Amino acid sequence: MKHFFQFERYNTTYRKETVAGITTFLTMAYIIIVNPAILEAAGIPRGPSTTATIVAAVFGTVVMALYANRPFAIAPYMSENAFIAFTVVKVLGYSWQTALGAVFVAGVLFTVLTVFKVRSWLAEAIPLSLKCAFAVGIGLFLTFIGLNETGLVTLGVPGAPVKMGNIASPSVLLAVFGYLLTVFLMTRKIHGAIVIGIVATTVLSVACGVTPMPTEFVSMPPDLSPILFQLNIGDALDIRFFPVVLTIFIMAFLDTVGTLIGLSMRADLLDEKGNLPEIEKPMLADALATTVAPLLGTTTTGAYIESATGIEEGGRTGFTALVVAGLFLLSLFFAPLFTIVPPHAYGIALIVIGSFMIEPLRRIDFEDFTELVPAFLTIVLMIFTYNIGVGMSTGLLTYPLLKTVAGKRHQVSAGMWVLAGLAVLLFVFFPKM
């Protein structure tokens, strides 16, 4: 098996890959609970939705592991599930079946564009400064999520949107302990430091009565049949629904590109030109997962930025993803056990990872405003709009415009103009959603 996953080429071992897989899973296992809770607002029953979430994650991550051989886990996207539930269904009044039909259409488009290598062509057209910005932005985005999940940073008031959390709270104190423990272990170069920090914080949280023990550890997965194959493709193809389909397509496309490039940069998988070799393989895994997800009864899926935690633990091949898929499969029957990890435990991992993902900043040319400004806007808008797609779209739009104004239009590839056009469409339709 080590030959299949090319362990020698990536200088890795079963131990590294397994620890990496466990770490990634622990930091993203929350999706088992959160995704069904969000989609319930759209009318999708929570029990079947839980099963759909897990099965979609298993399918996509296995394809990523065996076909693409990359250490990236796939699961339903958080931003897209909220868009479907609260905007498409609650605000615009469409049924969840029609919304899932739109996701299916987007998945088919992704698959076609990937097979014909259009998506990889567009990804390779992105300049190095923006690729670095994607990595840094994702890292700081993870940090912001982690700070919020641990309670160190909370919502504030108008004029001061965020503020320091209650540092006297037991959960915040446990998060601080877990963070310091993880950093100490990493300083001592202890393998598995992140997963040790998560598990130790969880155990201590349970022991202190902060996190309740589940009433059961084993349960049969809920029946999937109420939502299986219930999507409505016909209504999704109605011309009036086009803005929704387009928005889903662009959001998922940009999220995937940014995540794959950002994670690959941190894993040192990019070539000398800053491109991910055979990027169409992980993109196809993502596309197929997005096509299958609505058939199962859930929303757009894609590579998860939490995969960065496993990468930091040494995960470099598809074996890491295979471990994640195996744990998701087990969670069909042990969901109460796997979801016991509290936010203040897995949040510390996200904060730690953010500190490592700012390294590409030094590769951005700070003397060239046509490189610096788009990268800066990408990073800050990813974080402060709480939306990776908005930050990326801003960078993709401002880069060719500034190059043109500066008389450097020859530095802008044809693919970048296409991406800028997609960014314009997102800004045209997204506010109307």
CSV table of C-alpha atoms in Angstrom, one decimal:
chain,number,residue,atom,x,y,z
A,1,MET,CA,0.0,0.0,0.0
A,2,LYS,CA,2.9,2.4,0.7
A,3,HIS,CA,3.9,2.0,-2.9
A,4,PHE,CA,0.4,2.9,-4.1
A,5,PHE,CA,0.4,6.1,-2.1
A,6,GLN,CA,4.0,6.8,-2.9
A,7,PHE,CA,5.3,7.1,0.7
A,8,GLU,CA,8.9,7.2,-0.4
A,9,ARG,CA,8.3,10.1,-2.9
A,10,TYR,CA,6.7,12.2,-0.2
A,11,ASN,CA,9.0,11.1,2.6
A,12,THR,CA,6.2,9.9,4.9
A,13,THR,CA,5.2,6.9,6.9
A,14,TYR,CA,2.0,5.0,8.1
A,15,ARG,CA,2.3,6.6,11.5
A,16,LYS,CA,2.6,10.2,10.1
A,17,GLU,CA,-0.3,9.7,7.7
A,18,THR,CA,-2.5,8.0,10.4
A,19,VAL,CA,-1.9,10.7,13.0
A,20,ALA,CA,-2.6,13.3,10.3
A,21,GLY,CA,-5.9,11.7,9.3
A,22,ILE,CA,-7.0,11.5,12.9
A,23,THR,CA,-6.1,15.1,13.5
A,24,THR,CA,-8.0,16.3,10.4
A,25,PHE,CA,-11.0,14.3,11.3
A,26,LEU,CA,-11.1,15.6,14.9
A,27,THR,CA,-11.0,19.2,13.7
A,28,MET,CA,-13.8,18.8,11.2
A,29,ALA,CA,-16.0,16.2,12.9
A,30,TYR,CA,-18.3,19.1,14.0
A,31,ILE,CA,-19.7,19.0,10.5
A,32,ILE,CA,-21.6,15.8,11.4
A,33,ILE,CA,-23.7,17.9,13.8
A,34,VAL,CA,-23.5,21.4,12.3
A,35,ASN,CA,-24.4,20.7,8.7
A,36,PRO,CA,-27.7,18.9,9.5
A,37,ALA,CA,-28.6,21.6,12.1
A,38,ILE,CA,-28.2,24.3,9.4
A,39,LEU,CA,-30.1,22.3,6.7
A,40,GLU,CA,-32.9,21.6,9.1
A,41,ALA,CA,-33.8,25.3,8.7
A,42,ALA,CA,-34.4,24.6,5.0
A,43,GLY,CA,-36.8,21.7,5.9
A,44,ILE,CA,-34.4,18.8,5.5
A,45,PRO,CA,-35.0,16.4,8.4
A,46,ARG,CA,-32.0,16.3,10.7
A,47,GLY,CA,-31.7,12.5,11.1
A,48,PRO,CA,-31.4,11.6,7.4
A,49,SER,CA,-29.4,14.8,6.8
A,50,THR,CA,-26.8,13.5,9.3
A,51,THR,CA,-26.4,10.2,7.4
A,52,ALA,CA,-26.2,12.1,4.1
A,53,THR,CA,-23.5,14.4,5.5
A,54,ILE,CA,-21.4,11.5,6.6
A,55,VAL,CA,-21.9,9.4,3.4
A,56,ALA,CA,-21.1,12.4,1.2
A,57,ALA,CA,-17.9,13.0,3.2
A,58,VAL,CA,-16.9,9.4,2.9
A,59,PHE,CA,-17.5,9.2,-0.8
A,60,GLY,CA,-15.6,12.4,-1.7
A,61,THR,CA,-12.7,11.8,0.7
A,62,VAL,CA,-12.2,8.2,-0.6
A,63,VAL,CA,-12.1,9.5,-4.2
A,64,MET,CA,-9.6,12.1,-3.1
A,65,ALA,CA,-7.5,9.4,-1.5
A,66,LEU,CA,-7.6,6.7,-4.1
A,67,TYR,CA,-7.7,8.8,-7.3
A,68,ALA,CA,-6.0,12.1,-6.5
A,69,ASN,CA,-3.6,10.8,-3.7
A,70,ARG,CA,-3.8,14.0,-1.8
A,71,PRO,CA,-4.2,14.5,2.0
A,72,PHE,CA,-7.4,16.6,1.6
A,73,ALA,CA,-10.7,15.7,3.3
A,74,ILE,CA,-13.9,16.4,1.5
A,75,ALA,CA,-17.3,17.2,3.2
A,76,PRO,CA,-20.3,19.6,2.8
A,77,TYR,CA,-19.1,23.2,2.7
A,78,MET,CA,-20.2,25.4,5.6
A,79,SER,CA,-20.8,28.6,3.6
A,80,GLU,CA,-22.8,27.0,0.9
A,81,ASN,CA,-25.1,25.1,3.3
A,82,ALA,CA,-26.0,28.4,5.0
A,83,PHE,CA,-26.5,30.0,1.6
A,84,ILE,CA,-28.9,27.2,0.6
A,85,ALA,CA,-30.8,27.1,3.9
A,86,PHE,CA,-31.2,30.8,4.8
A,87,THR,CA,-31.0,32.6,1.5
A,88,VAL,CA,-32.3,30.2,-1.2
A,89,VAL,CA,-35.0,28.5,0.9
A,90,LYS,CA,-35.9,30.9,3.7
A,91,VAL,CA,-35.5,34.3,1.9
A,92,LEU,CA,-36.2,33.5,-1.8
A,93,GLY,CA,-38.8,30.8,-1.0
A,94,TYR,CA,-37.6,28.0,-3.1
A,95,SER,CA,-37.9,24.4,-1.9
A,96,TRP,CA,-34.9,22.5,-0.6
A,97,GLN,CA,-35.5,20.0,-3.4
A,98,THR,CA,-35.0,22.7,-6.0
A,99,ALA,CA,-32.0,24.1,-4.2
A,100,LEU,CA,-30.4,20.6,-4.2
A,101,GLY,CA,-31.2,20.4,-7.9
A,102,ALA,CA,-29.1,23.6,-8.4
A,103,VAL,CA,-26.2,22.0,-6.5
A,104,PHE,CA,-26.4,18.9,-8.8
A,105,VAL,CA,-26.3,21.2,-11.9
A,106,ALA,CA,-23.2,22.9,-10.5
A,107,GLY,CA,-21.6,19.6,-9.8
A,108,VAL,CA,-22.2,18.4,-13.4
A,109,LEU,CA,-20.7,21.6,-14.7
A,110,PHE,CA,-17.7,21.2,-12.4
A,111,THR,CA,-17.2,17.6,-13.7
A,112,VAL,CA,-17.4,18.6,-17.4
A,113,LEU,CA,-15.1,21.6,-16.9
A,114,THR,CA,-12.6,19.4,-15.0
A,115,VAL,CA,-12.6,16.6,-17.5
A,116,PHE,CA,-11.8,19.1,-20.3
A,117,LYS,CA,-9.1,20.7,-18.0
A,118,VAL,CA,-10.8,24.1,-18.0
A,119,ARG,CA,-10.7,24.4,-14.2
A,120,SER,CA,-7.0,23.4,-14.0
A,121,TRP,CA,-6.2,26.0,-16.8
A,122,LEU,CA,-7.9,28.7,-14.8
A,123,ALA,CA,-6.2,27.6,-11.6
A,124,GLU,CA,-2.8,27.8,-13.2
A,125,ALA,CA,-3.6,31.3,-14.6
A,126,ILE,CA,-3.6,32.7,-11.0
A,127,PRO,CA,-0.4,34.6,-10.3
A,128,LEU,CA,1.9,33.6,-7.5
A,129,SER,CA,1.1,36.6,-5.3
A,130,LEU,CA,-2.6,35.7,-5.2
A,131,LYS,CA,-1.8,32.0,-4.6
A,132,CYS,CA,0.2,33.1,-1.6
A,133,ALA,CA,-2.6,35.4,-0.5
A,134,PHE,CA,-5.0,32.4,-0.7
A,135,ALA,CA,-2.8,30.4,1.7
A,136,VAL,CA,-2.3,33.3,4.1
A,137,GLY,CA,-6.0,34.2,4.0
A,138,ILE,CA,-7.1,30.7,4.7
A,139,GLY,CA,-4.7,30.4,7.6
A,140,LEU,CA,-6.0,33.6,9.2
A,141,PHE,CA,-9.5,32.6,8.4
A,142,LEU,CA,-8.9,29.4,10.3
A,143,THR,CA,-7.4,31.4,13.2
A,144,PHE,CA,-10.5,33.6,13.3
A,145,ILE,CA,-12.8,30.6,13.4
A,146,GLY,CA,-10.6,29.0,16.1
A,147,LEU,CA,-10.6,32.1,18.3
A,148,ASN,CA,-14.4,32.3,18.0
A,149,GLU,CA,-15.0,28.6,18.6
A,150,THR,CA,-12.8,28.6,21.7
A,151,GLY,CA,-14.6,31.8,23.0
A,152,LEU,CA,-11.4,33.8,23.1
A,153,VAL,CA,-13.0,36.2,20.6
A,154,THR,CA,-16.8,36.8,20.6
A,155,LEU,CA,-19.3,39.1,18.8
A,156,GLY,CA,-19.2,42.7,20.0
A,157,VAL,CA,-21.4,45.7,19.3
A,158,PRO,CA,-21.9,48.1,16.4
A,159,GLY,CA,-18.6,50.0,16.1
A,160,ALA,CA,-16.7,47.2,17.7
A,161,PRO,CA,-17.8,44.0,15.9
A,162,VAL,CA,-15.6,41.6,17.9
A,163,LYS,CA,-14.3,41.7,21.5
A,164,MET,CA,-12.3,39.6,23.9
A,165,GLY,CA,-14.4,36.7,25.3
A,166,ASN,CA,-14.9,35.8,28.9
A,167,ILE,CA,-11.4,34.6,29.9
A,168,ALA,CA,-12.7,33.5,33.3
A,169,SER,CA,-15.1,31.0,31.5
A,170,PRO,CA,-14.0,27.4,32.1
A,171,SER,CA,-14.2,26.6,28.4
A,172,VAL,CA,-11.9,29.5,27.5
A,173,LEU,CA,-9.5,28.5,30.2
A,174,LEU,CA,-9.5,25.0,28.9
A,175,ALA,CA,-8.8,26.3,25.4
A,176,VAL,CA,-5.9,28.3,26.6
A,177,PHE,CA,-4.5,25.3,28.4
A,178,GLY,CA,-4.9,23.2,25.2
A,179,TYR,CA,-3.3,25.8,23.1
A,180,LEU,CA,-0.3,26.1,25.4
A,181,LEU,CA,0.0,22.4,25.7
A,182,THR,CA,-0.1,21.9,21.9
A,183,VAL,CA,2.5,24.7,21.3
A,184,PHE,CA,4.8,23.2,24.0
A,185,LEU,CA,4.6,19.8,22.4
A,186,MET,CA,5.3,21.2,19.0
A,187,THR,CA,8.3,23.2,20.3
A,188,ARG,CA,9.6,19.9,21.7
A,189,LYS,CA,8.9,18.4,18.2
A,190,ILE,CA,6.6,15.8,19.6
A,191,HIS,CA,4.8,14.0,16.8
A,192,GLY,CA,1.0,14.1,17.1
A,193,ALA,CA,1.1,17.3,19.1
A,194,ILE,CA,-2.1,18.7,17.7
A,195,VAL,CA,-4.2,15.5,18.2
A,196,ILE,CA,-2.7,15.2,21.7
A,197,GLY,CA,-3.8,18.7,22.5
A,198,ILE,CA,-7.3,18.1,21.2
A,199,VAL,CA,-7.8,14.8,23.1
A,200,ALA,CA,-6.3,16.2,26.3
A,201,THR,CA,-8.5,19.2,26.3
A,202,THR,CA,-11.6,17.1,25.5
A,203,VAL,CA,-10.8,14.6,28.4
A,204,LEU,CA,-10.2,17.5,30.8
A,205,SER,CA,-13.3,19.2,29.7
A,206,VAL,CA,-15.4,16.1,30.4
A,207,ALA,CA,-13.6,15.5,33.7
A,208,CYS,CA,-14.4,19.1,34.8
A,209,GLY,CA,-18.0,18.8,33.8
A,210,VAL,CA,-17.8,21.4,31.1
A,211,THR,CA,-18.6,18.9,28.3
A,212,PRO,CA,-21.3,16.4,29.1
A,213,MET,CA,-20.9,12.7,28.4
A,214,PRO,CA,-23.1,11.5,25.6
A,215,THR,CA,-26.1,9.4,26.7
A,216,GLU,CA,-25.0,6.7,24.3
A,217,PHE,CA,-21.9,5.8,22.4
A,218,VAL,CA,-23.2,3.6,19.7
A,219,SER,CA,-26.3,4.2,17.5
A,220,MET,CA,-27.6,3.0,14.2
A,221,PRO,CA,-27.5,5.6,11.4
A,222,PRO,CA,-30.8,7.3,10.6
A,223,ASP,CA,-32.7,6.2,7.5
A,224,LEU,CA,-31.6,8.1,4.4
A,225,SER,CA,-34.7,7.3,2.3
A,226,PRO,CA,-36.7,10.5,3.1
A,227,ILE,CA,-34.2,12.7,1.3
A,228,LEU,CA,-32.5,10.3,-1.0
A,229,PHE,CA,-32.9,11.3,-4.7
A,230,GLN,CA,-35.4,13.9,-3.7
A,231,LEU,CA,-33.7,16.8,-5.6
A,232,ASN,CA,-35.7,18.7,-8.2
A,233,ILE,CA,-33.5,19.3,-11.3
A,234,GLY,CA,-36.4,20.5,-13.5
A,235,ASP,CA,-37.2,23.6,-11.4
A,236,ALA,CA,-33.5,24.3,-10.9
A,237,LEU,CA,-33.1,24.7,-14.7
A,238,ASP,CA,-35.8,27.3,-14.9
A,239,ILE,CA,-34.3,30.6,-16.2
A,240,ARG,CA,-35.6,32.5,-13.1
A,241,PHE,CA,-33.4,30.2,-11.0
A,242,PHE,CA,-30.3,31.0,-13.0
A,243,PRO,CA,-28.8,33.6,-10.5
A,244,VAL,CA,-28.9,30.9,-7.7
A,245,VAL,CA,-27.2,28.3,-9.9
A,246,LEU,CA,-24.6,30.8,-11.0
A,247,THR,CA,-23.9,31.9,-7.4
A,248,ILE,CA,-23.6,28.4,-6.1
A,249,PHE,CA,-21.3,27.5,-9.0
A,250,ILE,CA,-18.9,30.5,-8.5
A,251,MET,CA,-18.8,30.2,-4.7
A,252,ALA,CA,-17.9,26.6,-4.9
A,253,PHE,CA,-15.5,27.0,-7.7
A,254,LEU,CA,-13.5,29.8,-5.9
A,255,ASP,CA,-13.6,28.0,-2.6
A,256,THR,CA,-12.2,24.9,-4.1
A,257,VAL,CA,-9.5,26.6,-6.0
A,258,GLY,CA,-8.4,28.7,-3.1
A,259,THR,CA,-8.5,25.8,-0.7
A,260,LEU,CA,-6.5,23.4,-2.9
A,261,ILE,CA,-3.9,26.0,-3.7
A,262,GLY,CA,-3.6,27.2,-0.1
A,263,LEU,CA,-3.4,23.7,1.4
A,264,SER,CA,-0.9,22.5,-1.3
A,265,MET,CA,1.4,25.4,-0.6
A,266,ARG,CA,1.5,24.6,3.1
A,267,ALA,CA,2.1,20.9,2.2
A,268,ASP,CA,4.9,21.9,-0.2
A,269,LEU,CA,3.1,20.1,-3.0
A,270,LEU,CA,3.4,23.0,-5.6
A,271,ASP,CA,6.0,22.9,-8.3
A,272,GLU,CA,8.5,25.6,-9.1
A,273,LYS,CA,5.9,27.6,-11.0
A,274,GLY,CA,3.5,27.6,-8.0
A,275,ASN,CA,1.1,25.1,-9.6
A,276,LEU,CA,-0.2,21.9,-8.1
A,277,PRO,CA,0.8,19.0,-10.4
A,278,GLU,CA,-2.3,17.1,-11.7
A,279,ILE,CA,-4.6,19.5,-10.0
A,280,GLU,CA,-7.4,18.2,-12.2
A,281,LYS,CA,-7.4,15.0,-10.0
A,282,PRO,CA,-8.4,16.6,-6.7
A,283,MET,CA,-10.7,18.9,-8.6
A,284,LEU,CA,-12.4,15.9,-10.2
A,285,ALA,CA,-12.8,14.4,-6.7
A,286,ASP,CA,-14.4,17.6,-5.6
A,287,ALA,CA,-16.7,17.8,-8.7
A,288,LEU,CA,-17.9,14.2,-8.3
A,289,ALA,CA,-18.6,14.7,-4.6
A,290,THR,CA,-20.6,17.8,-5.4
A,291,THR,CA,-22.6,15.8,-8.0
A,292,VAL,CA,-23.3,12.9,-5.6
A,293,ALA,CA,-24.0,15.0,-2.5
A,294,PRO,CA,-27.4,16.4,-3.7
A,295,LEU,CA,-28.5,12.9,-4.7
A,296,LEU,CA,-27.9,11.9,-1.1
A,297,GLY,CA,-29.8,14.9,0.2
A,298,THR,CA,-27.0,17.4,1.2
A,299,THR,CA,-25.3,20.5,-0.2
A,300,THR,CA,-22.1,21.4,-2.1
A,301,THR,CA,-19.0,19.5,-0.9
A,302,GLY,CA,-15.4,20.3,-1.3
A,303,ALA,CA,-11.9,20.1,0.1
A,304,TYR,CA,-11.9,21.3,3.8
A,305,ILE,CA,-9.5,23.9,5.0
A,306,GLU,CA,-9.3,21.9,8.3
A,307,SER,CA,-7.1,19.5,6.3
A,308,ALA,CA,-4.3,21.9,7.1
A,309,THR,CA,-4.2,20.4,10.6
A,310,GLY,CA,-3.4,17.0,9.2
A,311,ILE,CA,-0.9,18.5,6.8
A,312,GLU,CA,0.9,20.1,9.7
A,313,GLU,CA,1.1,16.7,11.4
A,314,GLY,CA,2.9,15.4,8.3
A,315,GLY,CA,0.1,14.1,6.1
A,316,ARG,CA,1.2,14.3,2.5
A,317,THR,CA,-0.6,11.5,0.6
A,318,GLY,CA,-4.1,10.1,0.0
A,319,PHE,CA,-3.6,7.7,2.9
A,320,THR,CA,-4.3,10.6,5.3
A,321,ALA,CA,-7.6,11.2,3.4
A,322,LEU,CA,-8.3,7.4,3.6
A,323,VAL,CA,-8.0,7.5,7.4
A,324,VAL,CA,-10.3,10.5,7.5
A,325,ALA,CA,-12.9,8.6,5.4
A,326,GLY,CA,-12.6,5.6,7.6
A,327,LEU,CA,-13.3,7.6,10.7
A,328,PHE,CA,-16.3,9.3,9.0
A,329,LEU,CA,-17.6,5.8,8.2
A,330,LEU,CA,-17.2,4.7,11.8
A,331,SER,CA,-19.1,7.8,12.9
A,332,LEU,CA,-22.2,6.5,11.2
A,333,PHE,CA,-22.4,4.2,14.2
A,334,PHE,CA,-20.4,6.1,16.8
A,335,ALA,CA,-21.5,9.6,16.1
A,336,PRO,CA,-22.2,10.4,19.8
A,337,LEU,CA,-18.6,9.5,20.6
A,338,PHE,CA,-16.9,11.3,17.8
A,339,THR,CA,-18.9,14.5,18.2
A,340,ILE,CA,-18.0,14.8,21.9
A,341,VAL,CA,-15.0,16.9,21.0
A,342,PRO,CA,-16.1,20.4,22.1
A,343,PRO,CA,-15.4,23.6,20.1
A,344,HIS,CA,-12.9,24.8,22.6
A,345,ALA,CA,-10.8,21.6,22.0
A,346,TYR,CA,-10.8,21.5,18.2
A,347,GLY,CA,-10.6,25.3,18.0
A,348,ILE,CA,-7.1,25.4,19.4
A,349,ALA,CA,-5.9,23.4,16.4
A,350,LEU,CA,-7.2,26.0,14.0
A,351,ILE,CA,-5.4,28.8,15.9
A,352,VAL,CA,-2.1,26.8,15.8
A,353,ILE,CA,-2.4,26.2,12.1
A,354,GLY,CA,-3.0,29.8,11.3
A,355,SER,CA,0.4,30.7,12.7
A,356,PHE,CA,2.1,28.4,10.2
A,357,MET,CA,0.1,29.4,7.2
A,358,ILE,CA,1.2,33.1,7.1
A,359,GLU,CA,4.7,32.1,5.9
A,360,PRO,CA,3.9,32.7,2.2
A,361,LEU,CA,3.6,36.4,3.0
A,362,ARG,CA,7.3,36.8,2.4
A,363,ARG,CA,6.9,35.6,-1.2
A,364,ILE,CA,4.7,38.6,-2.1
A,365,ASP,CA,6.5,41.5,-3.7
A,366,PHE,CA,5.7,44.4,-1.3
A,367,GLU,CA,7.4,46.9,-3.6
A,368,ASP,CA,5.0,46.3,-6.4
A,369,PHE,CA,1.5,47.7,-5.6
A,370,THR,CA,-0.1,45.8,-8.5
A,371,GLU,CA,1.0,42.6,-6.6
A,372,LEU,CA,0.6,43.8,-3.0
A,373,VAL,CA,-2.9,45.4,-3.1
A,374,PRO,CA,-4.8,42.5,-4.7
A,375,ALA,CA,-3.1,40.1,-2.2
A,376,PHE,CA,-3.9,42.4,0.7
A,377,LEU,CA,-7.5,42.8,-0.3
A,378,THR,CA,-7.8,39.0,-0.7
A,379,ILE,CA,-6.5,38.3,2.7
A,380,VAL,CA,-8.4,40.9,4.7
A,381,LEU,CA,-11.7,40.4,2.9
A,382,MET,CA,-11.5,36.6,3.4
A,383,ILE,CA,-11.4,37.3,7.1
A,384,PHE,CA,-13.5,40.3,7.7
A,385,THR,CA,-16.4,39.3,5.4
A,386,TYR,CA,-16.1,35.7,6.8
A,387,ASN,CA,-16.3,34.5,3.2
A,388,ILE,CA,-13.4,32.9,1.3
A,389,GLY,CA,-15.1,33.4,-2.0
A,390,VAL,CA,-15.6,37.2,-1.5
A,391,GLY,CA,-11.9,37.7,-0.6
A,392,MET,CA,-10.8,35.6,-3.6
A,393,SER,CA,-13.2,37.4,-6.0
A,394,THR,CA,-11.8,40.8,-4.9
A,395,GLY,CA,-8.3,39.7,-5.6
A,396,LEU,CA,-9.1,38.2,-8.9
A,397,LEU,CA,-10.9,41.3,-10.0
A,398,THR,CA,-8.4,44.0,-8.7
A,399,TYR,CA,-5.3,42.2,-10.0
A,400,PRO,CA,-5.9,42.6,-13.8
A,401,LEU,CA,-7.4,46.0,-13.3
A,402,LEU,CA,-4.3,47.4,-11.5
A,403,LYS,CA,-2.0,45.7,-13.9
A,404,THR,CA,-3.8,47.4,-16.8
A,405,VAL,CA,-3.8,50.8,-15.1
A,406,ALA,CA,0.0,50.4,-14.4
A,407,GLY,CA,0.7,49.6,-18.0
A,408,LYS,CA,1.5,45.9,-17.2
A,409,ARG,CA,-1.4,44.3,-19.0
A,410,HIS,CA,1.0,41.9,-20.7
A,411,GLN,CA,1.4,40.3,-17.2
A,412,VAL,CA,-2.2,39.3,-17.1
A,413,SER,CA,-3.1,35.9,-18.7
A,414,ALA,CA,-6.2,35.1,-20.6
A,415,GLY,CA,-7.3,32.8,-17.8
A,416,MET,CA,-7.1,35.7,-15.3
A,417,TRP,CA,-9.5,37.7,-17.3
A,418,VAL,CA,-11.9,34.8,-17.3
A,419,LEU,CA,-11.6,34.6,-13.5
A,420,ALA,CA,-12.1,38.4,-13.2
A,421,GLY,CA,-15.3,38.0,-15.2
A,422,LEU,CA,-16.5,35.3,-12.8
A,423,ALA,CA,-15.7,37.6,-9.9
A,424,VAL,CA,-17.8,40.3,-11.5
A,425,LEU,CA,-20.7,37.9,-11.9
A,426,LEU,CA,-20.5,36.9,-8.2
A,427,PHE,CA,-20.6,40.5,-7.1
A,428,VAL,CA,-23.5,41.3,-9.5
A,429,PHE,CA,-25.7,38.4,-8.3
A,430,PHE,CA,-24.5,37.7,-4.8
A,431,PRO,CA,-26.0,40.9,-3.2
A,432,LYS,CA,-29.3,40.1,-4.7
A,433,MET,CA,-29.4,36.7,-3.1
